[in-house]
Coordinates of C-alpha atoms in Angstrom, one line a residue:
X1 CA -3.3 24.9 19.2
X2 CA -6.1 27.7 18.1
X3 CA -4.4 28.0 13.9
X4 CA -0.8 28.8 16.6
X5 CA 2.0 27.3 18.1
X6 CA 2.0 26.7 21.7
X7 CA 3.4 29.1 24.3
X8 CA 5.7 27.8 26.9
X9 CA 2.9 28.4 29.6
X10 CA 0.8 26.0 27.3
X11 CA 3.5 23.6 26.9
X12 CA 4.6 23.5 30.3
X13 CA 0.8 22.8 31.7
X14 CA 0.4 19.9 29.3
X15 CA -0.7 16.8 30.7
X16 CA 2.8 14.7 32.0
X17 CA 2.6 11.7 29.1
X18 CA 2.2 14.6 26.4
X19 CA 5.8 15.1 26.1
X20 CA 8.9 13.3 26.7
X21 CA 10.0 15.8 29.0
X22 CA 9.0 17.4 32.2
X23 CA 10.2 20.3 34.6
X24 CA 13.1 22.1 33.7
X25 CA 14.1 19.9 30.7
X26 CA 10.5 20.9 29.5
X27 CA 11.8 24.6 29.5
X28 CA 15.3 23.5 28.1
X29 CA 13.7 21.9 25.2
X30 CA 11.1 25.3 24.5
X31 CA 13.6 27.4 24.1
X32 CA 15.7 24.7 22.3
X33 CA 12.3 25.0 19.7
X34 CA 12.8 28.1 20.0
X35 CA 16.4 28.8 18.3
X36 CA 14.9 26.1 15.7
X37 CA 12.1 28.3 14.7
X38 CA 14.7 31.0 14.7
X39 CA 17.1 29.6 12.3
X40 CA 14.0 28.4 10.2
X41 CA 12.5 31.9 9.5
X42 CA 15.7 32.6 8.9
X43 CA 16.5 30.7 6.3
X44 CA 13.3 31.5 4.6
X45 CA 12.1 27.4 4.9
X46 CA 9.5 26.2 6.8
X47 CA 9.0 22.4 7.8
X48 CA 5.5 20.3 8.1
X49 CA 4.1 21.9 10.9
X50 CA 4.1 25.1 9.5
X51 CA 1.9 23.9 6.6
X52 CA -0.5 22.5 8.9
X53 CA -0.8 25.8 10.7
X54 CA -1.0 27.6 7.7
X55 CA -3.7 25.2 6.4
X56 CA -5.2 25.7 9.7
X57 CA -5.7 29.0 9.8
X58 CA -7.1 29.0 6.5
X59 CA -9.9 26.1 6.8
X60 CA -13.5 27.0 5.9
X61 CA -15.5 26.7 9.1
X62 CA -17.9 24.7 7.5
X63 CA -16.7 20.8 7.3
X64 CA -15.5 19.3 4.4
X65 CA -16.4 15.7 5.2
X66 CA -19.3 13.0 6.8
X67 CA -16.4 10.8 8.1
X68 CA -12.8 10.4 7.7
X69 CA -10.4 7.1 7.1
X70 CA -6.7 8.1 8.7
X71 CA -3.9 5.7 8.4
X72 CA -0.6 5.6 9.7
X73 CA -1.9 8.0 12.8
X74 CA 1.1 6.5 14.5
X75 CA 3.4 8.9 12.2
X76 CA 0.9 12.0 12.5
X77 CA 1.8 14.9 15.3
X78 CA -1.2 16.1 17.5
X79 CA -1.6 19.2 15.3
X80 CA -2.1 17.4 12.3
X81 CA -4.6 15.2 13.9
X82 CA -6.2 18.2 15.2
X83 CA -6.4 19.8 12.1
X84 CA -8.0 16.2 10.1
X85 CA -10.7 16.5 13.0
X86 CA -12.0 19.9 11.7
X87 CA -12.4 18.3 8.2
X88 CA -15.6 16.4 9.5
X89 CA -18.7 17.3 10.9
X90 CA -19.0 14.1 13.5
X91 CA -15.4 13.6 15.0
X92 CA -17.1 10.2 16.5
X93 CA -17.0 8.9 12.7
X94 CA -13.4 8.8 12.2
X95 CA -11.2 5.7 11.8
X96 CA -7.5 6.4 12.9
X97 CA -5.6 3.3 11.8
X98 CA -1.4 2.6 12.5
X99 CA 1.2 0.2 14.4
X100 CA 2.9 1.7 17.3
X101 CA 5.8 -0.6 15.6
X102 CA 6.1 1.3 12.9
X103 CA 6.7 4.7 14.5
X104 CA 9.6 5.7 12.5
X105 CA 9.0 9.8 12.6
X106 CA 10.6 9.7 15.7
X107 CA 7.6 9.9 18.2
X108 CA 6.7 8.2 20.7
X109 CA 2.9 7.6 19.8
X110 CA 0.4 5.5 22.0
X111 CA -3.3 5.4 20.9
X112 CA -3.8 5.6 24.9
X113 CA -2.4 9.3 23.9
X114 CA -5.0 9.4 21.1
X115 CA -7.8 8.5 22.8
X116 CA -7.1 11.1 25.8
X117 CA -6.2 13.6 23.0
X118 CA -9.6 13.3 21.4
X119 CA -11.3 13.0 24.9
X120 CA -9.6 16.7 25.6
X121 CA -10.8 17.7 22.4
X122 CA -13.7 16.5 20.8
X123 CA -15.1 15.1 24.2
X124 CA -15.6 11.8 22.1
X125 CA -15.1 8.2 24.0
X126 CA -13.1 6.4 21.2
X127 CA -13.3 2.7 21.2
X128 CA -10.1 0.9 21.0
X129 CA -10.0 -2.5 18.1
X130 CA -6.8 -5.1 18.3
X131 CA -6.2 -6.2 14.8
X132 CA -4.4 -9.6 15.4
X133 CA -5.2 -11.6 11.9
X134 CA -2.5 -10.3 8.9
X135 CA -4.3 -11.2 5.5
X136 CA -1.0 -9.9 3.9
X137 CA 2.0 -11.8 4.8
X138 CA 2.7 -15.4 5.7
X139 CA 2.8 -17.1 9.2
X140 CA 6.6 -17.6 8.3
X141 CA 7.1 -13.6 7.8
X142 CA 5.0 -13.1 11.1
X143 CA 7.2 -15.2 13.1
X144 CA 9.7 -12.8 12.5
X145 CA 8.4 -9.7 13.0
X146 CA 6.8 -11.0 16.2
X147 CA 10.7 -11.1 17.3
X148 CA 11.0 -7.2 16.8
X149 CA 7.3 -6.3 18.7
X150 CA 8.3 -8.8 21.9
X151 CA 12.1 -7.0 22.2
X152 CA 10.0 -3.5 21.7
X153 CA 7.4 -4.5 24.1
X154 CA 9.7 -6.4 26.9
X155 CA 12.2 -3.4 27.0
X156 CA 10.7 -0.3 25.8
X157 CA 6.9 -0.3 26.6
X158 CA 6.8 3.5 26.7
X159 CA 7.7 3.2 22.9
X160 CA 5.0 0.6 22.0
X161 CA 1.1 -0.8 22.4
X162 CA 1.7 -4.4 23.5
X163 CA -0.9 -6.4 21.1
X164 CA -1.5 -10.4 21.3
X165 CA 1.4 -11.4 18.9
X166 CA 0.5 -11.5 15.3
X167 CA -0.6 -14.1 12.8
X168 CA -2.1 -15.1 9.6
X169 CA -4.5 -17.5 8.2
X170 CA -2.4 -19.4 6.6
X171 CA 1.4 -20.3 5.8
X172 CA 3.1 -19.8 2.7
X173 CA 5.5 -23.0 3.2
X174 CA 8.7 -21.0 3.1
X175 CA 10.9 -20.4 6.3
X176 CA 12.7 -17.0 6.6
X177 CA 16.4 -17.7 5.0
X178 CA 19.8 -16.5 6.3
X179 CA 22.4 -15.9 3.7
X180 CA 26.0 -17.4 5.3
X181 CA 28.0 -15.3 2.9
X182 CA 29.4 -11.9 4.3
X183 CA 31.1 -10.9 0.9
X184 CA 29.7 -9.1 -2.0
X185 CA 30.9 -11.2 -4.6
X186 CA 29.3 -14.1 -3.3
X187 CA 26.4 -12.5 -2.3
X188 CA 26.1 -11.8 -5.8
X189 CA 26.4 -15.3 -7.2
X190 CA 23.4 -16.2 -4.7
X191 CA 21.1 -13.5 -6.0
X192 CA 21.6 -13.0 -9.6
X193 CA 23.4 -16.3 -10.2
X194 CA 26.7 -17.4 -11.0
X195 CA 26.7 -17.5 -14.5
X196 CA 26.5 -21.0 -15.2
X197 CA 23.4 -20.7 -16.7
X198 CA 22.4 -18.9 -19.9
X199 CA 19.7 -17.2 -18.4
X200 CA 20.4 -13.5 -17.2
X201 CA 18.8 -13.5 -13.8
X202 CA 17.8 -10.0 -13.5
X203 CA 15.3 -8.4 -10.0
X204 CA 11.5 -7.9 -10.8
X205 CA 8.7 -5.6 -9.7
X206 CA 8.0 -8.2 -7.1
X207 CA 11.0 -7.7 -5.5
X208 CA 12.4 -4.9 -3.4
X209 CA 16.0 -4.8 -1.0
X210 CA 15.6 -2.8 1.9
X211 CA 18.4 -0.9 3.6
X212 CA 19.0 0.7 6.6
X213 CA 19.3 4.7 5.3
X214 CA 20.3 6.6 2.6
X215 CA 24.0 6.2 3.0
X216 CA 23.2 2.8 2.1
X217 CA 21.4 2.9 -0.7
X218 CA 23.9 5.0 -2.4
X219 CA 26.3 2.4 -1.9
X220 CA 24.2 -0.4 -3.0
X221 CA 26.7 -3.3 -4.5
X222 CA 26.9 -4.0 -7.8
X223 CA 24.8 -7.3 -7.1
X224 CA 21.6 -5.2 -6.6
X225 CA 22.1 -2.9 -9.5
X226 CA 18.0 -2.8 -11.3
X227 CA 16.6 -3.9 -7.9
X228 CA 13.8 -1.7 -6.4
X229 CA 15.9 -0.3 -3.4
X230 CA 14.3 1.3 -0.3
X231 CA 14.9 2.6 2.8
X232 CA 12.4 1.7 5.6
X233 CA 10.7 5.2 5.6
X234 CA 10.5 5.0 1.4
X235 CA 9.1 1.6 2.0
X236 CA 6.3 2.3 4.1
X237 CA 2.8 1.6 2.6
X238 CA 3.7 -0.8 -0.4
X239 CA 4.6 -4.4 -0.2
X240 CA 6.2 -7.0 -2.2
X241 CA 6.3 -11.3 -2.6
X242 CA 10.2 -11.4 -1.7
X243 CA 12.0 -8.9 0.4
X244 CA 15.9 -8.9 1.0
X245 CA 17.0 -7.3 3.7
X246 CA 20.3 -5.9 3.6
X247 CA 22.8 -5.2 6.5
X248 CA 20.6 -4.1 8.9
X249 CA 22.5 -5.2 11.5
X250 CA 25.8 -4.2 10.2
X251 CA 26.1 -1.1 13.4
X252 CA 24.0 -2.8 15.6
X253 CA 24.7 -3.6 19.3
X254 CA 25.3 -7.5 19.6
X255 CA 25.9 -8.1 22.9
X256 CA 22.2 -6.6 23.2
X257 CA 20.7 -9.3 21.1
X258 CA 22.5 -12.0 22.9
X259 CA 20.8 -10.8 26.6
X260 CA 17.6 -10.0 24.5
X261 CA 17.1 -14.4 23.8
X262 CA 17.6 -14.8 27.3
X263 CA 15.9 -12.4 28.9
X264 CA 12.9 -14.0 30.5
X265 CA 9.7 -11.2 29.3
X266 CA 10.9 -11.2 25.7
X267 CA 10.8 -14.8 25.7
X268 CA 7.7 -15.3 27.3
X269 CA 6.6 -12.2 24.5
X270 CA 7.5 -14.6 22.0
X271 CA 5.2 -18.1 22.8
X272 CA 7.5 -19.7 25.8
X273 CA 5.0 -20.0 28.1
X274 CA 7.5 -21.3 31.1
X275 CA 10.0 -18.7 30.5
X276 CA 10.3 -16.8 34.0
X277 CA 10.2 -13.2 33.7
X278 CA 11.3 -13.2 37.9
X279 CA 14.4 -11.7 37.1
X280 CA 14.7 -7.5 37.5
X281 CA 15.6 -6.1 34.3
X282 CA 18.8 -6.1 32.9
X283 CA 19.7 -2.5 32.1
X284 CA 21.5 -3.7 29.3
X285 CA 18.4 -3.8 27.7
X286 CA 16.4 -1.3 28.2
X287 CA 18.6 1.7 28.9
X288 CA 20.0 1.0 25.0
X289 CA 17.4 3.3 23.6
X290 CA 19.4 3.3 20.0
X291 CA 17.9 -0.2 19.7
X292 CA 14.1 1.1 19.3
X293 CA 14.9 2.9 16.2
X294 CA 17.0 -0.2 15.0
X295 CA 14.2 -2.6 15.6
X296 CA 11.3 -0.4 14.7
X297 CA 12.6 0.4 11.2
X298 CA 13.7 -3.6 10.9
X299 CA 10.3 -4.6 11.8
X300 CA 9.1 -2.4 8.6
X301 CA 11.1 -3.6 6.8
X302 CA 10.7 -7.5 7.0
X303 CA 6.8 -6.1 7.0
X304 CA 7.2 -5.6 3.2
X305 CA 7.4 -9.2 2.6
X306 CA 3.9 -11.3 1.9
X307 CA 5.8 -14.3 1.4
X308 CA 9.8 -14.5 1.0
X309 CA 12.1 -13.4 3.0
X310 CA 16.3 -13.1 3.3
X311 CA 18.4 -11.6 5.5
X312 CA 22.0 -10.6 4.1
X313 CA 24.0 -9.3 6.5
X314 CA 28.1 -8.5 5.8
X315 CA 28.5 -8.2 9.8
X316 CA 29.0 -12.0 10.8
X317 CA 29.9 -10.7 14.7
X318 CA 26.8 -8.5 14.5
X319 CA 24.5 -10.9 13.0
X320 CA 25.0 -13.6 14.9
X321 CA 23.2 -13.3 17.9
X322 CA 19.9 -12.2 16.2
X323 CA 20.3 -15.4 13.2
X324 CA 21.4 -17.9 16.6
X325 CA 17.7 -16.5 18.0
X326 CA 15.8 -17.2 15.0
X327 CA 17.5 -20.5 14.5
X328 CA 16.9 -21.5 17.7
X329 CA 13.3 -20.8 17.8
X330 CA 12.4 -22.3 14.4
X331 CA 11.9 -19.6 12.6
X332 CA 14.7 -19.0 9.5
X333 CA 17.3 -21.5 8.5
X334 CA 20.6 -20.9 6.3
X335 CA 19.9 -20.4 2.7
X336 CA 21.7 -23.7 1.3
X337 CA 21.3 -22.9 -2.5
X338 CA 17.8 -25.1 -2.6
X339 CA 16.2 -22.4 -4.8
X340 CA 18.1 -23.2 -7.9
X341 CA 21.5 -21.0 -6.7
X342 CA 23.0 -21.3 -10.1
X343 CA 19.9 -19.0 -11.6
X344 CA 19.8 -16.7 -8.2
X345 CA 17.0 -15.5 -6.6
X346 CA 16.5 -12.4 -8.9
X347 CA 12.9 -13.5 -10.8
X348 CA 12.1 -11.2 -13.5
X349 CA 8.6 -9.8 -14.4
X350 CA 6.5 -9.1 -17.0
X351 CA 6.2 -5.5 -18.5
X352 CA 2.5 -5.2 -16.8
X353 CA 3.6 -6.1 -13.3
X354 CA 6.6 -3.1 -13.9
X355 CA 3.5 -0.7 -15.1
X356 CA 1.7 -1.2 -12.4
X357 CA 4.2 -1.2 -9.9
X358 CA 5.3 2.9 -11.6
X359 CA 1.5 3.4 -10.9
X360 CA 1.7 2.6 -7.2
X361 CA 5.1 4.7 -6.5
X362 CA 3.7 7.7 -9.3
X363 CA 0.6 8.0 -7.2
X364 CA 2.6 8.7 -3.9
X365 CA 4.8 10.8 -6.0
X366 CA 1.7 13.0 -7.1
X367 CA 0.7 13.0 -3.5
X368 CA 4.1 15.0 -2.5
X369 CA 6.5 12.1 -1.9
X370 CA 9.0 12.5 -4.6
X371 CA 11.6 11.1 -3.0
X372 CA 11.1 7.8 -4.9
X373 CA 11.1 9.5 -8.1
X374 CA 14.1 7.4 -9.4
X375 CA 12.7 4.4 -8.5
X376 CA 9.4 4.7 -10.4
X377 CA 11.5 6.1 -13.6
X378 CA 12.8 2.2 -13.0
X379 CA 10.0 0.7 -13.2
X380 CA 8.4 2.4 -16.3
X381 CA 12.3 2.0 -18.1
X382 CA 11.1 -1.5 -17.7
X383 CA 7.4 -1.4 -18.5
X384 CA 8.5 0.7 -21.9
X385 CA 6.5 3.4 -21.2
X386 CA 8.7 6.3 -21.9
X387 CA 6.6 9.5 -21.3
X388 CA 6.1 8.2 -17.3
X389 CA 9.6 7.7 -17.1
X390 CA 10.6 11.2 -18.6
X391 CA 8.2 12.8 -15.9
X392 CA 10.1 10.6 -13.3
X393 CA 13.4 11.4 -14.1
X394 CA 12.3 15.4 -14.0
X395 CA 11.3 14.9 -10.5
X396 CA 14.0 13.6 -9.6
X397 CA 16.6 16.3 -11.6
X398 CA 14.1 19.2 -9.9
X399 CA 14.9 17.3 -6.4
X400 CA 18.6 17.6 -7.1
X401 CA 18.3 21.1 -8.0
X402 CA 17.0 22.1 -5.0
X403 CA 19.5 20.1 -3.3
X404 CA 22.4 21.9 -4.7
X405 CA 20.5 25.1 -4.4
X406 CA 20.3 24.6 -0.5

């Protein structure tokens, strides 16, 4: 607000749907901010806000730009939005792009907020365009992530922008699998083989597992040692031909799933067009408010896929309701070793496929994400192209400094 922070007055007079909270936990949470900003200075580090307010108070007057292309405005905070409008000289020529379903920063964005932010501001009528074709992934992936928008949309419609359900032009002929084993060791038979073969099955630049968070990833099993491993917030942005996802329902809630396929919006959400929604809502449902950020960063991740897709879970009690509701509905079936088991579903790649795949994550490194450092050092270990990977791995070596150092 004005190159500052807001005051509490300001905060407190913002319009009801601008914040979370409202009377006295409005003021509870300012001064909450408060003893954050606090510990911040005092600490000498600053977090993203601060650089936009620096940046704000620093911008030429004159704009930089004739029109601006903004994606992932779903992840943005109203001050950086604020501050990508001054960039331009006709606010009415800017393209904000993102999926309420991906909001994985915590917020809880609605372009309806948007477009009354940039009425307030700008005084510009925005006009509002439902994307429902996906050139990207199959009809098969859709299916499923249709699943994750419906429960977000029947239970937490404060959270989400209810679109007509997704689909694609075309199907890739491969149904979602579900992996029955729970153990590692077999796991590992099924995905890199079980050495029957002479063949060393070995992950390619095609292929990426997605976990749930960080904890995760640095306990990968030895069965995904090589493989391109991300965590939904790493994985944003790129996308791959197979995705596996791994234990990403191993804490979650399963008595929740199980009243989720029966409850009579979410199925209706999901194509079953006699499903009653008469019934009141079960508060089973929508007062579990852990389940957004489980099924928001789930529906990222099965997002990476454009045309394979497995789910390994090691929590059979967990699992089971959400694999009984795709089962049930068509839309996965058990992995039953069809795909040649003995030489696993690990496909290697070319050296050029490797290179470019170090290009993609380089370029996000170079635009201030280094957190995939190590990964990119993979891929150009693989491609052979040792001078990318040395720069890599000194990213990722400065990261850990600074780690230790804090």
């Amino acid at each position: 607000h004005k190159g500052r922070p807001l005051t509490l007055a300001e905060y407190e007079a913002l319009p009801r749907r601008a914040s979370s909270y409202h009377g006295d936990a409005r003021r509870a949470f300012y001064a909450r901010y408060e003893r954050y900003e606090k510990a911040l200075k005092g600490a000498t580090h600053h977090d993203s806000l601060d650089v936009v307010l620096h940046v704000a108070s620093r911008l030429a007057k004159k704009p930089l730009y004739d029109s601006l292309l903004v994606d992932e405005v779903q992840d943005f905070p109203e001050a950086k939005i604020g501050l990508l409008l001054r960039l331009t000289s006709n606010p009415s020529a800017v393209l904000f792009g993102g999926d309420t379903a991906q909001t994985i920063a915590r917020t809880r964005f609605r372009f309806g907020q948007l477009a009354d932010f940039l009425r307030r501001r700008v005084g510009v009528e925005p006009r509002n365009v439902e994307l429902a074709v996906n050139y990207r992934s199959t009809q098969e992936v859709l299916d499923v992530s249709n699943v994750f928008v419906a429960a977000l949309a029947s239970q937490f419609e404060n959270h989400v922008n209810r679109l007509p359900r997704e689909c694609a032009p075309f199907k890739g002929g491969f149904k979602v699998r579900l992996l029955r084993a729970s153990d590692f060791e077999t796991i590992g038979d099924m995905v890199l083989g079980d050495g029957s073969h002479t063949e060393v099955s070995e992950f390619g630049a095609q292929q990426c597992v997605i976990v749930p968070d960080e904890a995760a990833k640095q306990n990968l099993p030895p069965s995904f040692a090589g493989a391109l491993c991300f965590t939904p917030l790493e994985a944003k942005g790129l996308e791959f031909h197979t995705a596996f996802l791994l234990d990403s329902f191993k804490k979650t809630n399963a008595a929740w799933w199980t009243a989720l396929a029966a409850d009579g919006r979410f199925c209706r959400l999901t194509g079953e067009a006699d499903a009653s929604t008469d019934a009141p809502p079960d508060p089973l449902l929508s007062s579990d408010l852990a389940r957004v950020a489980e099924l928001k960063s789930t529906y990222v991740g099965v997002t990476r896929a454009c045309v394979r897709l497995f789910f390994i879970d090691t929590n059979e009690h967990g699992r089971r309701p959400f694999y009984d509701l795709l089962l049930e509905r068509g839309y996965a079936r058990w992995h039953e070793g069809d795909l040649a088991v003995d030489e696993g579903l690990a496909v290697a790649s070319e050296r050029r496929k490797w290179r470019a795949r170090g290009d993609e994550l380089l370029a996000r490194i170079k635009e201030g994400d280094e957190s995939i450092a190590d990964r990119a050092a993979l891929c150009f270990a693989k491609s052979g192209d040792a001078a990318s990977e040395a720069f890599c791995r000194g990213v990722e070596w400065r990261r850990g400094a600074l780690r230790e150092a804090d």
